[in-house]
Amino acid sequence: MARRPASLRALVAAALLALLVPFAAPARAERLIVSVSNARVTVTPNYSGGELVLFGAIEKDHPAFTETAKYDLVITVLGPRSSMVTRRKERKFGIWINTDSREFLMVPSYLAVFSNRPTDAIAPLEVRRRQQLGISHVLLTQRIGTDYADVVADDQFRKAFVRLLEDRKLYREDAAAVKFLTPTLFRTGIPLPAEVPIGSYDISIKLFAAGELLTETDTSFEIAKIGFEQFVATAARQHGIIYGLVTALMALATGWMASIVFRRD
Amino acid sequence: MQLYLPIADIPVNVLLVLAMGAAVGFVSGMFGVGGGFLMTPLLIFIGIAPAVAVASVTSHMAASSFSGALSYWRRRAIDPLLAFFLLCGGIAGTGLGVWFFVLMRSVGQLDLVIAVSYVVLLTAVGGLMVYEGIRAIRRTNRGEVALAGRSGNRNWLYALPFKVRFKRSKIYLSVLPVIAIGVLIGFIGAVMGVGGGFILVPMLIYLLRVPTSTVVGTSMVLTLVTMLIATVLHAATSHLVDAVLALILMIGGVAGAQFGARAGQRIRGEQLRLLLGLLVLAVGIRFAIELGIRPAELFTLRELGPA
């Protein structure tokens, strides 16, 4: 009876050691330090698009021991999630009508993948899939009938979905957007189109060397309406009937004023 | 001059939207129609989401029809009783139309329904108006006196029961066809996002033999009330009415309508109808072409919202 707790303790210790070993193992340890130029972008009446800048540095724990490796960076910006539906037109009875459709569930409304060189040169396919590098590997869940799945990257609905959002500058991939200022200091611009979705954005920064993930970090920024825009948008969403009545009254007042101003008798 | 629209979520050029409002207002003042069938496609063209465009145009049309209705009221050119019965049908029709709108939107065929109804209605109404306008102009050129609208033979609609005397229009007519027309206009208006004046005016003139002196003013009352209801309904259900966009449109629209009304008085009635017919027909043909040719992009994308 007395021996059993001791053996249990030994077991736990062994398990803890086994867990710790992989973390202690890498000889090189890098850390990423990043900062966005503006953590809160406000949409004002004269907003017509803009650009954020992300700066970062790669910090090494033991600079003396490690030779400077060739680093690669993949930065993925994910906007607020929403569901969308893609429909395909087909010719029926001489006219073009919507026939087939796919629903994309909780997919990013903004998606940008920036890297310092093409992602297929940075990491092998298996790593790109696992780390969701590039638009073709980012998970876009579709509902097909009762199934929920992401399909192969060259599925025509997925391709059309990505193409339509690329046309609206909401999805983009740029393999030359990340610039190394020094071997360990980098920057990239995050362009925001005029019709940018409101909400919080996550930025995931992944550091690679020789096709392997060394480390990763996250940061975020927010796009918010303020002042009058915010007031109108909130009123419309939360007090729909009152908002509608006020708009209707505004219409009546405008019409009445016009008939006074332009009255000819 | 850029301005960010809070509901449409895009920046627009204020002067461009003002000019669009004024141009459509000019047309609507000239012909005595709401102009929704022009405004909604224009807004979609400059990049505003179709649902936001339809919802916001309703309040714009309420404003322009109110200013129009006020001036017709002063000239005693509105038949209140006729307007009342049209409204009874119109409100019911609007409810039916909104229900149909939601149903078609959920099965993904709303675009098709809107396009087909634009094609059918606009080409049919436009074609009839052009035909009638050309005949009338020929008659006047030949020196004949145009037939007074009311002397035409009373059709079977006058044989229906529940007759009411519409004093200001000086007609004695059953309320049934009046209510039926109201239902139809309300339904069409809700589905197509238009006031329906361009269909209602010819129907009242040719089917019910309402005199031209009261027809435009009375149709404006129907447009005013249905569009006010539609504004509140859209705001309460889909939250897509952009008040800022609507206000810019209203200001441009009511100003344009005044100049349009003045220009309209200088043109002879039959020429006016021919011009309106050509305009309606042109919009209808444009929708028909769009349906028939292979679109450059076969896929479309619609947001379902964050839920």
mmCIF file of C-alpha atoms in Angstrom, chain A residues 43-48 81-89 91 94-98 103 106 156-157 160-161 163-165 168 194-196 198 225 228-229 232-233 236-237 240-241 243-245 247-248 250-252 254-256 258-259 262-264, chain B residues 2-4 6-7 9-11 59 62-63 66-67 70 74 105-109 111-112 116 224 228 231-232 235-236 239 241-244 246-247 250-251 254-255 258-259 262 265 291-295 297-307:
data_model
loop_
_atom_site.group_PDB
_atom_site.id
_atom_site.type_symbol
_atom_site.label_atom_id
_atom_site.label_comp_id
_atom_site.label_asym_id
_atom_site.label_seq_id
_atom_site.Cartn_x
_atom_site.Cartn_y
_atom_site.Cartn_z
ATOM 1 C CA VAL A 43 -14.077 54.913 -40.305
ATOM 2 C CA THR A 44 -14.973 58.581 -40.600
ATOM 3 C CA PRO A 45 -17.286 60.333 -43.100
ATOM 4 C CA ASN A 46 -14.391 60.885 -45.507
ATOM 5 C CA TYR A 47 -12.934 57.364 -45.229
ATOM 6 C CA SER A 48 -12.042 55.891 -48.607
ATOM 7 C CA ARG A 81 -16.153 36.146 -40.048
ATOM 8 C CA SER A 82 -19.483 35.936 -41.823
ATOM 9 C CA SER A 83 -21.432 33.468 -43.942
ATOM 10 C CA MET A 84 -21.851 33.953 -47.663
ATOM 11 C CA VAL A 85 -23.511 32.141 -50.511
ATOM 12 C CA THR A 86 -22.112 31.694 -54.015
ATOM 13 C CA ARG A 87 -24.528 30.986 -56.845
ATOM 14 C CA ARG A 88 -23.910 29.843 -60.376
ATOM 15 C CA LYS A 89 -25.947 30.911 -63.384
ATOM 16 C CA ARG A 91 -28.757 28.900 -69.349
ATOM 17 C CA GLY A 94 -32.990 30.831 -73.191
ATOM 18 C CA ILE A 95 -32.277 32.973 -70.147
ATOM 19 C CA TRP A 96 -29.535 32.904 -67.545
ATOM 20 C CA ILE A 97 -30.771 31.936 -64.113
ATOM 21 C CA ASN A 98 -29.227 30.855 -60.806
ATOM 22 C CA GLU A 103 -22.954 28.234 -48.688
ATOM 23 C CA MET A 106 -18.231 31.719 -41.104
ATOM 24 C CA GLN A 156 -15.079 25.760 -58.998
ATOM 25 C CA PHE A 157 -17.317 27.267 -56.332
ATOM 26 C CA ALA A 160 -15.284 31.624 -57.910
ATOM 27 C CA PHE A 161 -15.768 32.670 -54.278
ATOM 28 C CA ARG A 163 -12.086 35.368 -57.331
ATOM 29 C CA LEU A 164 -15.150 37.469 -56.526
ATOM 30 C CA LEU A 165 -13.649 38.590 -53.223
ATOM 31 C CA ARG A 168 -13.493 43.460 -54.440
ATOM 32 C CA ALA A 194 -12.934 51.353 -49.139
ATOM 33 C CA GLU A 195 -15.645 48.755 -48.455
ATOM 34 C CA VAL A 196 -13.673 47.222 -45.582
ATOM 35 C CA ILE A 198 -16.177 46.528 -39.718
ATOM 36 C CA LYS A 225 -17.107 53.284 -37.043
ATOM 37 C CA PHE A 228 -22.279 59.840 -36.446
ATOM 38 C CA GLU A 229 -21.681 56.723 -38.588
ATOM 39 C CA VAL A 232 -26.689 55.676 -37.355
ATOM 40 C CA ALA A 233 -25.514 52.078 -37.751
ATOM 41 C CA ALA A 236 -30.585 51.034 -37.505
ATOM 42 C CA ARG A 237 -29.683 47.674 -36.016
ATOM 43 C CA GLY A 240 -35.209 49.328 -36.285
ATOM 44 C CA ILE A 241 -38.789 50.547 -35.916
ATOM 45 C CA TYR A 243 -35.138 54.346 -36.960
ATOM 46 C CA GLY A 244 -37.676 53.599 -39.698
ATOM 47 C CA LEU A 245 -40.209 56.036 -38.234
ATOM 48 C CA THR A 247 -36.492 58.145 -41.555
ATOM 49 C CA ALA A 248 -40.139 58.295 -42.653
ATOM 50 C CA MET A 250 -37.422 62.907 -42.356
ATOM 51 C CA ALA A 251 -38.882 62.052 -45.758
ATOM 52 C CA LEU A 252 -42.124 63.882 -44.931
ATOM 53 C CA THR A 254 -38.041 67.084 -46.733
ATOM 54 C CA GLY A 255 -41.053 66.791 -49.016
ATOM 55 C CA TRP A 256 -42.956 69.438 -47.061
ATOM 56 C CA ALA A 258 -39.576 71.397 -50.781
ATOM 57 C CA SER A 259 -43.222 72.221 -51.427
ATOM 58 C CA PHE A 262 -40.745 75.906 -54.470
ATOM 59 C CA ARG A 263 -44.304 77.103 -53.946
ATOM 60 C CA ARG A 264 -45.227 79.440 -56.726
ATOM 61 C CA GLN B 2 -16.601 61.729 -50.653
ATOM 62 C CA LEU B 3 -18.958 60.693 -47.898
ATOM 63 C CA TYR B 4 -19.022 57.371 -46.082
ATOM 64 C CA PRO B 6 -23.144 54.236 -42.560
ATOM 65 C CA ILE B 7 -25.427 51.383 -43.680
ATOM 66 C CA ASP B 9 -20.693 50.750 -45.789
ATOM 67 C CA ILE B 10 -19.101 52.342 -48.808
ATOM 68 C CA PRO B 11 -17.916 55.875 -49.582
ATOM 69 C CA SER B 59 -37.923 56.721 -48.220
ATOM 70 C CA ALA B 62 -41.965 58.956 -49.879
ATOM 71 C CA ALA B 63 -40.350 62.408 -49.781
ATOM 72 C CA PHE B 66 -45.259 63.912 -50.411
ATOM 73 C CA SER B 67 -44.039 67.165 -51.941
ATOM 74 C CA LEU B 70 -49.086 68.556 -51.294
ATOM 75 C CA ARG B 74 -53.733 72.604 -52.994
ATOM 76 C CA ARG B 105 -34.753 35.634 -51.663
ATOM 77 C CA SER B 106 -34.462 32.473 -49.587
ATOM 78 C CA VAL B 107 -34.611 30.197 -52.638
ATOM 79 C CA GLY B 108 -32.089 32.373 -54.494
ATOM 80 C CA GLN B 109 -34.335 33.395 -57.372
ATOM 81 C CA ASP B 111 -32.688 38.420 -59.030
ATOM 82 C CA LEU B 112 -34.536 36.421 -61.664
ATOM 83 C CA VAL B 116 -38.306 39.059 -65.368
ATOM 84 C CA LEU B 224 -46.653 58.104 -50.425
ATOM 85 C CA LEU B 228 -43.803 55.153 -45.875
ATOM 86 C CA THR B 231 -39.574 52.294 -45.229
ATOM 87 C CA VAL B 232 -40.633 51.342 -41.710
ATOM 88 C CA ALA B 235 -35.975 49.332 -41.346
ATOM 89 C CA ALA B 236 -37.640 47.026 -38.822
ATOM 90 C CA HIS B 239 -32.143 47.091 -41.095
ATOM 91 C CA VAL B 241 -32.409 51.648 -44.906
ATOM 92 C CA ASP B 242 -29.487 54.051 -45.253
ATOM 93 C CA ALA B 243 -30.851 57.343 -43.924
ATOM 94 C CA VAL B 244 -27.816 59.344 -45.083
ATOM 95 C CA ALA B 246 -31.872 58.601 -48.548
ATOM 96 C CA LEU B 247 -31.451 62.201 -47.376
ATOM 97 C CA MET B 250 -34.376 63.299 -51.278
ATOM 98 C CA ILE B 251 -32.718 66.710 -51.471
ATOM 99 C CA VAL B 254 -37.400 67.118 -54.592
ATOM 100 C CA ALA B 255 -35.419 69.946 -56.221
ATOM 101 C CA GLN B 258 -39.910 70.968 -59.250
ATOM 102 C CA PHE B 259 -37.972 71.762 -62.418
ATOM 103 C CA ARG B 262 -42.289 72.983 -64.927
ATOM 104 C CA GLN B 265 -46.108 71.687 -68.457
ATOM 105 C CA LEU B 291 -31.242 38.100 -69.185
ATOM 106 C CA GLY B 292 -30.532 36.775 -72.647
ATOM 107 C CA ILE B 293 -26.807 37.227 -73.091
ATOM 108 C CA ARG B 294 -24.216 35.106 -71.343
ATOM 109 C CA PRO B 295 -23.030 37.060 -68.297
ATOM 110 C CA GLU B 297 -19.349 36.354 -64.488
ATOM 111 C CA LEU B 298 -21.480 33.259 -63.982
ATOM 112 C CA PHE B 299 -21.056 33.286 -60.225
ATOM 113 C CA THR B 300 -22.553 35.719 -57.758
ATOM 114 C CA LEU B 301 -21.846 36.256 -54.094
ATOM 115 C CA ARG B 302 -24.213 37.337 -51.375
ATOM 116 C CA GLU B 303 -23.518 37.867 -47.708
ATOM 117 C CA LEU B 304 -25.789 36.093 -45.273
ATOM 118 C CA GLY B 305 -24.590 38.133 -42.305
ATOM 119 C CA PRO B 306 -22.452 37.262 -39.321
ATOM 120 C CA ALA B 307 -24.918 34.785 -37.822
#
